[in-house]
Amino acid sequence: MTRREVACEHKNFSIIQKEETYPVLGEDTTIVANVKVCDDCGEEIFDFRLD
Ligand SMILES: [Zn+2]
C-alpha cells in the first residue's frame, strides 16, 4: 500500500463523538464534539456545518 503519494481526498469517513475537556474558570468542562475521521488516512476533518 502506497501512502502520501497522492493527497488523500477523505472520501470515506466516519463521524465520531469526541469528548474534549477544557479548564474553564478553574473547573474542567467537558464538551462532546462531532468529528469526522477519514477511514483512509485517519485524519480529522473539520466541518463546522455538522449539527
Ligand atoms: Zn484521508
Short mmCIF file of C-alpha atoms and ligand atoms in Angstrom, two decimals:
data_model
loop_
_atom_site.label_atom_id
_atom_site.label_comp_id
_atom_site.label_asym_id
_atom_site.label_seq_id
_atom_site.Cartn_x
_atom_site.Cartn_y
_atom_site.Cartn_z
CA MET A 1 0.00 0.00 0.00
CA THR A 2 1.36 3.34 -1.00
CA ARG A 3 0.97 6.26 1.33
CA ARG A 4 1.34 10.00 0.89
CA GLU A 5 1.95 9.71 -2.84
CA VAL A 6 -1.44 11.13 -3.68
CA ALA A 7 -3.20 13.61 -1.45
CA CYS A 8 -6.00 11.91 0.40
CA GLU A 9 -9.37 13.23 -0.63
CA HIS A 10 -11.06 11.93 2.51
CA LYS A 11 -13.81 10.29 0.51
CA ASN A 12 -14.55 7.71 3.17
CA PHE A 13 -15.11 8.91 6.67
CA SER A 14 -16.84 8.10 9.91
CA ILE A 15 -18.46 10.54 12.30
CA ILE A 16 -17.45 10.03 15.88
CA GLN A 17 -18.31 11.78 19.09
CA LYS A 18 -15.17 13.05 20.67
CA GLU A 19 -15.07 14.30 24.25
CA GLU A 20 -12.83 17.24 24.89
CA THR A 21 -12.19 18.69 28.31
CA TYR A 22 -11.16 22.26 28.83
CA PRO A 23 -10.44 24.08 32.05
CA VAL A 24 -12.92 26.94 32.37
CA LEU A 25 -12.69 29.25 35.35
CA GLY A 26 -10.91 26.60 37.35
CA GLU A 27 -13.37 23.83 36.52
CA ASP A 28 -12.94 21.11 33.96
CA THR A 29 -15.72 21.41 31.39
CA THR A 30 -16.32 18.53 29.01
CA ILE A 31 -17.96 19.01 25.65
CA VAL A 32 -18.83 16.40 23.07
CA ALA A 33 -17.98 17.36 19.52
CA ASN A 34 -18.98 15.57 16.32
CA VAL A 35 -15.79 14.92 14.41
CA LYS A 36 -15.32 13.36 11.00
CA VAL A 37 -12.39 10.98 10.82
CA CYS A 38 -11.10 9.77 7.49
CA ASP A 39 -11.23 6.00 7.16
CA ASP A 40 -8.31 6.03 4.75
CA CYS A 41 -5.72 8.17 6.49
CA GLY A 42 -7.17 8.66 9.97
CA GLU A 43 -7.04 12.42 9.74
CA GLU A 44 -9.67 14.52 11.46
CA ILE A 45 -11.79 16.52 9.02
CA PHE A 46 -13.17 19.70 10.45
CA ASP A 47 -16.63 20.54 9.20
CA PHE A 48 -18.48 23.08 11.26
CA ARG A 49 -21.68 22.55 9.31
CA LEU A 50 -22.26 19.34 11.21
CA ASP A 51 -25.15 19.57 13.60
ZN ZN B 1 -7.97 10.99 4.34
#
